[in-house]
Every structure is written in structure tokens, then in C-alpha cells.
XYZ file of N, CA, C and O in Angstrom:
536
model
N 112.540 123.669 60.718
C 111.927 124.450 59.669
C 112.565 125.830 59.621
O 112.672 126.499 60.632
N 112.930 126.244 58.424
C 113.608 127.528 58.245
C 112.588 128.636 57.985
O 111.756 128.528 57.091
N 112.703 129.699 58.772
C 111.808 130.844 58.686
C 112.618 132.075 58.277
O 113.646 132.373 58.886
N 112.145 132.762 57.262
C 112.725 134.054 56.910
C 111.951 135.094 57.700
O 110.736 135.218 57.559
N 112.651 135.846 58.541
C 112.017 136.816 59.417
C 112.139 138.205 58.809
O 113.225 138.786 58.769
N 111.041 138.733 58.311
C 111.005 140.050 57.678
C 110.389 141.055 58.644
O 109.256 140.857 59.093
N 111.144 142.107 58.952
C 110.665 143.051 59.948
C 111.448 144.351 59.879
O 112.649 144.338 59.605
N 110.783 145.468 60.187
C 111.545 146.709 60.326
C 112.322 146.706 61.642
O 111.901 146.071 62.619
N 113.448 147.411 61.669
C 114.253 147.508 62.889
C 114.933 148.881 62.943
O 116.141 148.987 63.118
N 114.111 149.918 62.796
C 114.646 151.270 62.655
C 114.448 152.157 63.881
O 114.911 153.289 63.893
N 113.742 151.658 64.892
C 113.609 152.410 66.143
C 113.520 151.415 67.297
O 113.444 150.199 67.081
N 113.534 151.929 68.523
C 113.565 151.050 69.704
C 112.365 150.110 69.776
O 112.513 148.937 70.111
N 111.179 150.611 69.472
C 109.973 149.777 69.520
C 110.064 148.629 68.517
O 109.746 147.477 68.839
N 110.524 148.916 67.313
C 110.652 147.885 66.276
C 111.715 146.859 66.652
O 111.514 145.652 66.463
N 112.824 147.323 67.203
C 113.895 146.407 67.607
C 113.414 145.504 68.739
O 113.657 144.290 68.717
N 112.705 146.059 69.721
C 112.185 145.242 70.821
C 111.227 144.181 70.286
O 111.290 143.014 70.670
N 110.326 144.594 69.391
C 109.356 143.657 68.820
C 110.095 142.552 68.062
O 109.808 141.368 68.230
N 111.041 142.951 67.231
C 111.781 141.976 66.438
C 112.515 140.971 67.328
O 112.424 139.759 67.109
N 113.233 141.455 68.323
C 113.986 140.556 69.205
C 113.061 139.604 69.950
O 113.345 138.415 70.076
N 111.947 140.121 70.437
C 110.975 139.294 71.155
C 110.393 138.212 70.247
O 110.313 137.031 70.624
N 109.996 138.588 69.035
C 109.381 137.626 68.110
C 110.376 136.571 67.647
O 110.030 135.382 67.570
N 111.596 136.965 67.353
C 112.612 135.982 66.955
C 112.863 134.992 68.081
O 112.964 133.785 67.846
N 112.910 135.496 69.301
C 113.108 134.629 70.461
C 111.957 133.637 70.612
O 112.180 132.441 70.850
N 110.736 134.121 70.448
C 109.568 133.232 70.545
C 109.600 132.157 69.463
O 109.329 130.978 69.738
N 109.916 132.544 68.241
C 109.991 131.567 67.144
C 111.084 130.533 67.410
O 110.886 129.335 67.179
N 112.213 130.978 67.884
C 113.310 130.046 68.179
C 112.957 129.113 69.326
O 113.297 127.926 69.285
N 112.270 129.623 70.340
C 111.829 128.767 71.456
C 110.865 127.692 70.977
O 110.781 126.625 71.569
N 110.146 127.973 69.897
C 109.213 126.999 69.323
C 109.927 126.026 68.379
O 109.296 125.170 67.778
N 111.236 126.179 68.228
C 112.021 125.217 67.453
C 112.286 125.600 66.011
O 112.809 124.779 65.243
N 111.966 126.823 65.611
C 112.203 127.245 64.233
C 113.633 127.754 64.058
O 114.195 128.368 64.959
N 114.193 127.505 62.877
C 115.495 128.034 62.478
C 115.215 129.384 61.805
O 114.727 129.428 60.678
N 115.483 130.470 62.520
C 115.098 131.810 62.065
C 116.266 132.502 61.368
O 117.323 132.687 61.963
N 116.037 132.892 60.113
C 116.993 133.740 59.398
C 116.539 135.181 59.557
O 115.431 135.540 59.161
N 117.407 135.995 60.126
C 117.125 137.408 60.322
C 118.102 138.233 59.497
O 119.309 138.190 59.745
N 117.615 139.007 58.523
C 118.516 139.865 57.756
C 119.323 140.806 58.655
O 120.497 141.062 58.401
N 118.704 141.282 59.717
C 119.415 142.181 60.637
C 120.619 141.482 61.253
O 121.685 142.076 61.385
N 120.470 140.233 61.622
C 121.569 139.481 62.231
C 122.592 139.030 61.203
O 123.789 139.026 61.464
N 122.110 138.642 60.036
C 122.987 138.009 59.048
C 123.733 138.999 58.161
O 124.868 138.727 57.756
N 123.106 140.110 57.837
C 123.727 140.948 56.808
C 123.252 142.394 56.851
O 122.953 142.975 55.817
N 123.170 142.964 58.032
C 122.725 144.357 58.168
C 123.776 145.309 57.597
O 124.965 145.148 57.819
N 123.312 146.294 56.841
C 124.191 147.279 56.202
C 124.066 148.651 56.837
O 122.990 149.019 57.308
N 125.128 149.411 56.765
C 125.057 150.828 57.095
C 124.438 151.555 55.908
O 124.543 151.090 54.766
N 123.821 152.684 56.133
C 123.130 153.398 55.057
C 124.075 153.866 53.957
O 123.655 154.057 52.818
N 125.349 154.032 54.267
C 126.313 154.498 53.267
C 127.185 153.365 52.706
O 128.257 153.608 52.157
N 126.706 152.133 52.817
C 127.482 150.979 52.330
C 127.693 151.069 50.823
O 126.813 151.534 50.090
N 128.850 150.622 50.338
C 129.112 150.630 48.893
C 128.121 149.738 48.142
O 127.571 148.779 48.699
N 127.911 150.040 46.868
C 126.953 149.303 46.045
C 127.245 147.807 46.040
O 126.323 146.995 46.096
N 128.510 147.421 45.986
C 128.867 145.990 45.967
C 128.344 145.287 47.214
O 127.859 144.155 47.146
N 128.454 145.955 48.373
C 127.944 145.376 49.618
C 126.422 145.308 49.602
O 125.823 144.332 50.070
N 125.785 146.336 49.058
C 124.332 146.346 48.953
C 123.857 145.189 48.083
O 122.905 144.481 48.429
N 124.521 144.979 46.955
C 124.160 143.899 46.039
C 124.352 142.535 46.696
O 123.516 141.640 46.553
N 125.416 142.378 47.464
C 125.686 141.120 48.165
C 124.579 140.816 49.181
O 124.054 139.706 49.232
N 124.192 141.826 49.959
C 123.133 141.642 50.957
C 121.802 141.341 50.275
O 121.065 140.447 50.696
N 121.498 142.075 49.217
C 120.265 141.827 48.469
C 120.221 140.379 47.990
O 119.225 139.678 48.181
N 121.312 139.911 47.412
C 121.381 138.534 46.898
C 121.245 137.511 48.020
O 120.562 136.498 47.863
N 121.886 137.770 49.152
C 121.788 136.852 50.295
C 120.357 136.774 50.823
O 119.868 135.695 51.169
N 119.693 137.926 50.881
C 118.303 137.924 51.349
C 117.391 137.186 50.377
O 116.526 136.407 50.792
N 117.585 137.403 49.088
C 116.793 136.695 48.067
C 116.980 135.183 48.223
O 116.014 134.419 48.244
N 118.219 134.766 48.347
C 118.514 133.331 48.495
C 117.890 132.774 49.773
O 117.345 131.661 49.778
N 117.933 133.543 50.838
C 117.352 133.077 52.101
C 115.836 132.969 52.021
O 115.249 132.052 52.594
N 115.198 133.892 51.327
C 113.747 133.774 51.123
C 113.453 132.507 50.318
O 112.579 131.715 50.679
N 114.196 132.306 49.245
C 113.980 131.138 48.385
C 114.180 129.823 49.132
O 113.541 128.827 48.806
N 115.042 129.818 50.134
C 115.346 128.595 50.881
C 114.548 128.457 52.175
O 114.813 127.556 52.965
N 113.577 129.324 52.376
C 112.793 129.254 53.604
C 111.547 128.397 53.398
O 111.059 128.243 52.289
N 111.059 127.851 54.502
C 109.797 127.106 54.467
C 108.611 128.057 54.517
O 107.546 127.754 53.994
N 108.808 129.187 55.200
C 107.802 130.244 55.190
C 108.436 131.553 55.614
O 109.535 131.576 56.158
N 107.730 132.643 55.317
C 108.164 133.977 55.717
C 107.250 134.455 56.826
O 106.022 134.347 56.732
N 107.859 134.953 57.878
C 107.142 135.567 58.988
C 107.382 137.064 58.853
O 108.497 137.534 59.042
N 106.350 137.814 58.471
C 106.500 139.230 58.142
C 105.757 140.113 59.143
O 104.549 139.981 59.313
N 106.494 141.011 59.756
C 105.928 141.935 60.730
C 105.446 143.185 59.991
O 106.245 143.892 59.376
N 104.141 143.433 60.060
C 103.585 144.585 59.349
C 103.611 145.857 60.192
O 103.471 146.949 59.642
N 103.787 145.721 61.486
C 103.875 146.897 62.351
C 105.063 147.746 61.890
O 106.163 147.244 61.720
N 104.822 149.010 61.679
C 105.859 149.893 61.169
C 105.750 150.139 59.676
O 106.381 151.034 59.141
N 104.950 149.322 59.005
C 104.683 149.496 57.567
C 105.959 149.716 56.762
O 106.073 150.652 55.982
N 106.904 148.812 56.941
C 108.195 148.897 56.261
C 108.089 148.367 54.832
O 107.649 147.237 54.608
N 108.496 149.169 53.870
C 108.395 148.780 52.461
C 109.241 147.544 52.143
O 108.827 146.693 51.354
N 110.415 147.422 52.743
C 111.258 146.257 52.495
C 110.613 144.972 52.973
O 110.644 143.942 52.299
N 109.998 145.027 54.135
C 109.300 143.863 54.686
C 108.162 143.433 53.764
O 108.001 142.243 53.468
N 107.395 144.393 53.300
C 106.273 144.076 52.417
C 106.788 143.536 51.085
O 106.212 142.595 50.522
N 107.889 144.064 50.586
C 108.485 143.539 49.350
C 108.898 142.086 49.550
O 108.623 141.228 48.696
N 109.564 141.795 50.668
C 110.011 140.423 50.945
C 108.821 139.459 50.987
O 108.881 138.354 50.425
N 107.751 139.883 51.638
C 106.550 139.040 51.710
C 105.936 138.838 50.331
O 105.535 137.721 49.973
N 105.863 139.885 49.539
C 105.309 139.769 48.190
C 106.155 138.876 47.300
O 105.623 138.082 46.514
N 107.461 138.981 47.428
C 108.362 138.123 46.658
C 108.142 136.658 47.036
O 108.021 135.794 46.161
N 108.061 136.398 48.335
C 107.822 135.024 48.798
C 106.496 134.501 48.259
O 106.416 133.375 47.754
N 105.452 135.310 48.342
C 104.145 134.901 47.834
C 104.236 134.554 46.354
O 103.693 133.541 45.907
N 104.936 135.377 45.589
C 105.095 135.134 44.158
C 105.813 133.827 43.866
O 105.577 133.200 42.832
N 106.674 133.401 44.782
C 107.393 132.133 44.627
C 106.590 130.940 45.147
O 107.015 129.806 45.013
N 105.447 131.211 45.764
C 104.651 130.129 46.347
C 105.096 129.737 47.742
O 104.725 128.672 48.240
N 105.889 130.583 48.376
C 106.338 130.330 49.747
C 105.305 130.921 50.696
O 104.931 132.090 50.551
N 104.813 130.147 51.654
C 103.796 130.654 52.568
C 104.266 131.889 53.342
O 105.436 131.991 53.720
N 103.326 132.798 53.577
C 103.599 134.015 54.343
C 102.630 134.080 55.512
O 101.417 133.909 55.334
N 103.179 134.317 56.700
C 102.383 134.581 57.890
C 102.718 136.002 58.317
O 103.887 136.352 58.470
N 101.685 136.820 58.482
C 101.891 138.196 58.908
C 101.685 138.314 60.410
O 100.819 137.657 60.985
N 102.490 139.167 61.011
C 102.315 139.520 62.414
C 101.921 140.986 62.445
O 102.638 141.840 61.906
N 100.773 141.286 63.051
C 100.224 142.638 63.049
C 99.720 142.986 64.444
O 98.524 142.982 64.705
N 100.635 143.289 65.318
C 100.310 143.545 66.719
C 99.544 144.858 66.906
O 98.721 144.973 67.813
N 99.794 145.842 66.062
C 99.185 147.159 66.247
C 98.064 147.440 65.251
O 97.607 148.571 65.147
N 97.621 146.423 64.533
C 96.576 146.632 63.525
C 95.280 147.080 64.206
O 94.904 146.583 65.261
N 94.654 148.038 63.572
C 93.354 148.528 64.045
C 92.397 148.432 62.866
O 92.706 148.858 61.763
N 91.241 147.867 63.090
C 90.277 147.723 62.013
C 90.630 146.555 61.116
O 91.272 145.596 61.528
N 90.213 146.641 59.856
C 90.427 145.553 58.900
C 91.886 145.496 58.455
O 92.533 146.517 58.291
N 92.358 144.286 58.248
C 93.711 144.064 57.750
C 93.712 144.335 56.242
O 92.739 144.045 55.550
N 94.772 144.880 55.714
C 94.897 145.210 54.302
C 94.517 144.024 53.418
O 94.989 142.907 53.625
N 93.674 144.258 52.426
C 93.165 143.209 51.535
C 94.278 142.436 50.843
O 94.276 141.202 50.817
N 95.242 143.123 50.246
C 96.310 142.455 49.499
C 97.152 141.573 50.419
O 97.532 140.463 50.048
N 97.406 142.052 51.618
C 98.165 141.244 52.569
C 97.328 140.074 53.069
O 97.799 138.938 53.127
N 96.081 140.350 53.402
C 95.210 139.292 53.923
C 95.064 138.149 52.928
O 95.115 136.971 53.303
N 94.895 138.477 51.651
C 94.694 137.425 50.653
C 95.988 136.733 50.244
O 95.948 135.647 49.666
N 97.127 137.327 50.564
C 98.403 136.671 50.267
C 98.902 135.852 51.458
O 99.885 135.136 51.348
N 98.202 135.954 52.580
C 98.659 135.323 53.820
C 98.103 133.920 54.003
O 96.982 133.625 53.617
N 98.903 133.095 54.632
C 98.408 131.824 55.144
C 97.790 132.034 56.514
O 97.032 131.211 56.998
N 98.132 133.175 57.128
C 97.565 133.515 58.418
C 98.061 134.864 58.884
O 99.065 135.366 58.406
N 97.308 135.433 59.821
C 97.672 136.705 60.439
C 97.626 136.502 61.945
O 96.617 136.032 62.477
N 98.707 136.837 62.596
C 98.797 136.731 64.049
C 98.830 138.144 64.616
O 99.588 138.984 64.132
N 98.032 138.397 65.650
C 97.972 139.733 66.220
C 98.459 139.801 67.669
O 98.428 140.858 68.276
N 98.917 138.669 68.203
C 99.378 138.643 69.594
C 100.596 137.728 69.718
O 100.617 136.630 69.150
N 101.546 138.154 70.496
C 102.762 137.352 70.714
C 102.432 136.007 71.360
O 103.089 135.015 71.086
N 101.400 135.977 72.170
C 101.060 134.719 72.852
C 100.560 133.644 71.870
O 100.500 132.475 72.214
N 100.214 134.053 70.648
C 99.727 133.103 69.648
C 100.838 132.521 68.774
O 100.555 131.754 67.853
N 102.069 132.852 69.077
C 103.178 132.303 68.300
C 103.537 130.943 68.888
O 104.308 130.833 69.835
N 102.928 129.933 68.320
C 103.111 128.537 68.738
C 103.399 127.709 67.496
O 102.794 127.930 66.437
N 104.268 126.744 67.644
C 104.648 125.905 66.500
C 103.428 125.253 65.866
O 103.262 125.283 64.647
N 102.582 124.686 66.673
C 101.384 124.004 66.165
C 100.509 124.965 65.344
O 100.042 124.619 64.266
N 100.318 126.172 65.851
C 99.497 127.171 65.156
C 100.121 127.551 63.817
O 99.439 127.598 62.788
N 101.422 127.825 63.824
C 102.108 128.230 62.588
C 102.120 127.108 61.560
O 101.882 127.350 60.374
N 102.384 125.894 61.997
C 102.394 124.764 61.057
C 101.014 124.557 60.441
O 100.900 124.268 59.244
N 99.982 124.709 61.248
C 98.615 124.585 60.723
C 98.345 125.665 59.680
O 97.771 125.396 58.623
N 98.778 126.885 59.963
C 98.573 127.990 59.020
C 99.272 127.733 57.680
O 98.668 127.883 56.631
N 100.539 127.369 57.742
C 101.315 127.289 56.488
C 100.999 126.063 55.655
O 101.332 126.009 54.475
N 100.322 125.086 56.259
C 99.986 123.885 55.488
C 98.545 123.864 54.999
O 98.166 122.969 54.248
N 97.753 124.858 55.402
C 96.361 124.888 54.966
C 96.276 125.321 53.513
O 97.107 126.053 53.012
N 95.244 124.838 52.853
C 94.990 125.280 51.486
C 94.414 126.684 51.511
O 93.754 127.069 52.476
N 94.651 127.431 50.448
C 94.200 128.835 50.386
C 92.715 128.963 50.521
O 91.923 128.138 50.360
């Protein structure tokens, strides 16, 4: 099963979280597409390169079985990717390790599930989430 992994990776904490979560998903047998691994850009990349990466990410979302979106860090790109997937009817599972209080309404209602602990990343759990009716 192909997973589009949406996550911020702009500081050490975010990079550690991302690497750990991708590893856990892969250990569970998922084929993980990571924009950071596949097509990370420098901030001063030419427009043509930016357009190429944007197109590759769009195509990867469209070809995924579900999107695994990390909300920790509140990255606008991650939330955009999740919203785009939802609009296409692609299941979205949010990972919110640092959430305190209620989870955001728009995210909660667009999700097939919300995971708040790394120990809960199990193939059986994720498959149950993405196949359940809304």
C-alpha cells in the first residue's frame, strides 16, 4: 500500500519525528512516499524546479492509497496536502503527537483517524481506519 507522507521537516525535532514515523510505517510494510526524500528543494530553487516538485507531489498524492499527515509543527504545506487528498476522496490519517485539548474540527472531520502516539502505528490499525465509513 502506497502512503503519501506529509510532514514538516524544518528543524531537528521535526526531522527526528519524520524519520521515526517513516521508519515505523515502512516496518509495517507500507510503501512510503516522502517529498523530503524524493524531491526536496532549496529555498532559492528556480521556478521550473519548483513547478516540477509541485507536480511530482500532486501526482504522488493522487497515486497514494492514503495520506499520513503530521500536524505537529502546524505546517501549511502539510495541511494543504491533506486537504487536497480529502478533496480527491483519498483517506487521510493525521498524526498529532503534541496535540493538547481538542483536535481541530476541520481536520478531525476530514480524517479517517487521528493517531497521537508512535506506538499506535500498526498496519492493522491504519487499515481499519482508512477502510471505515465516515
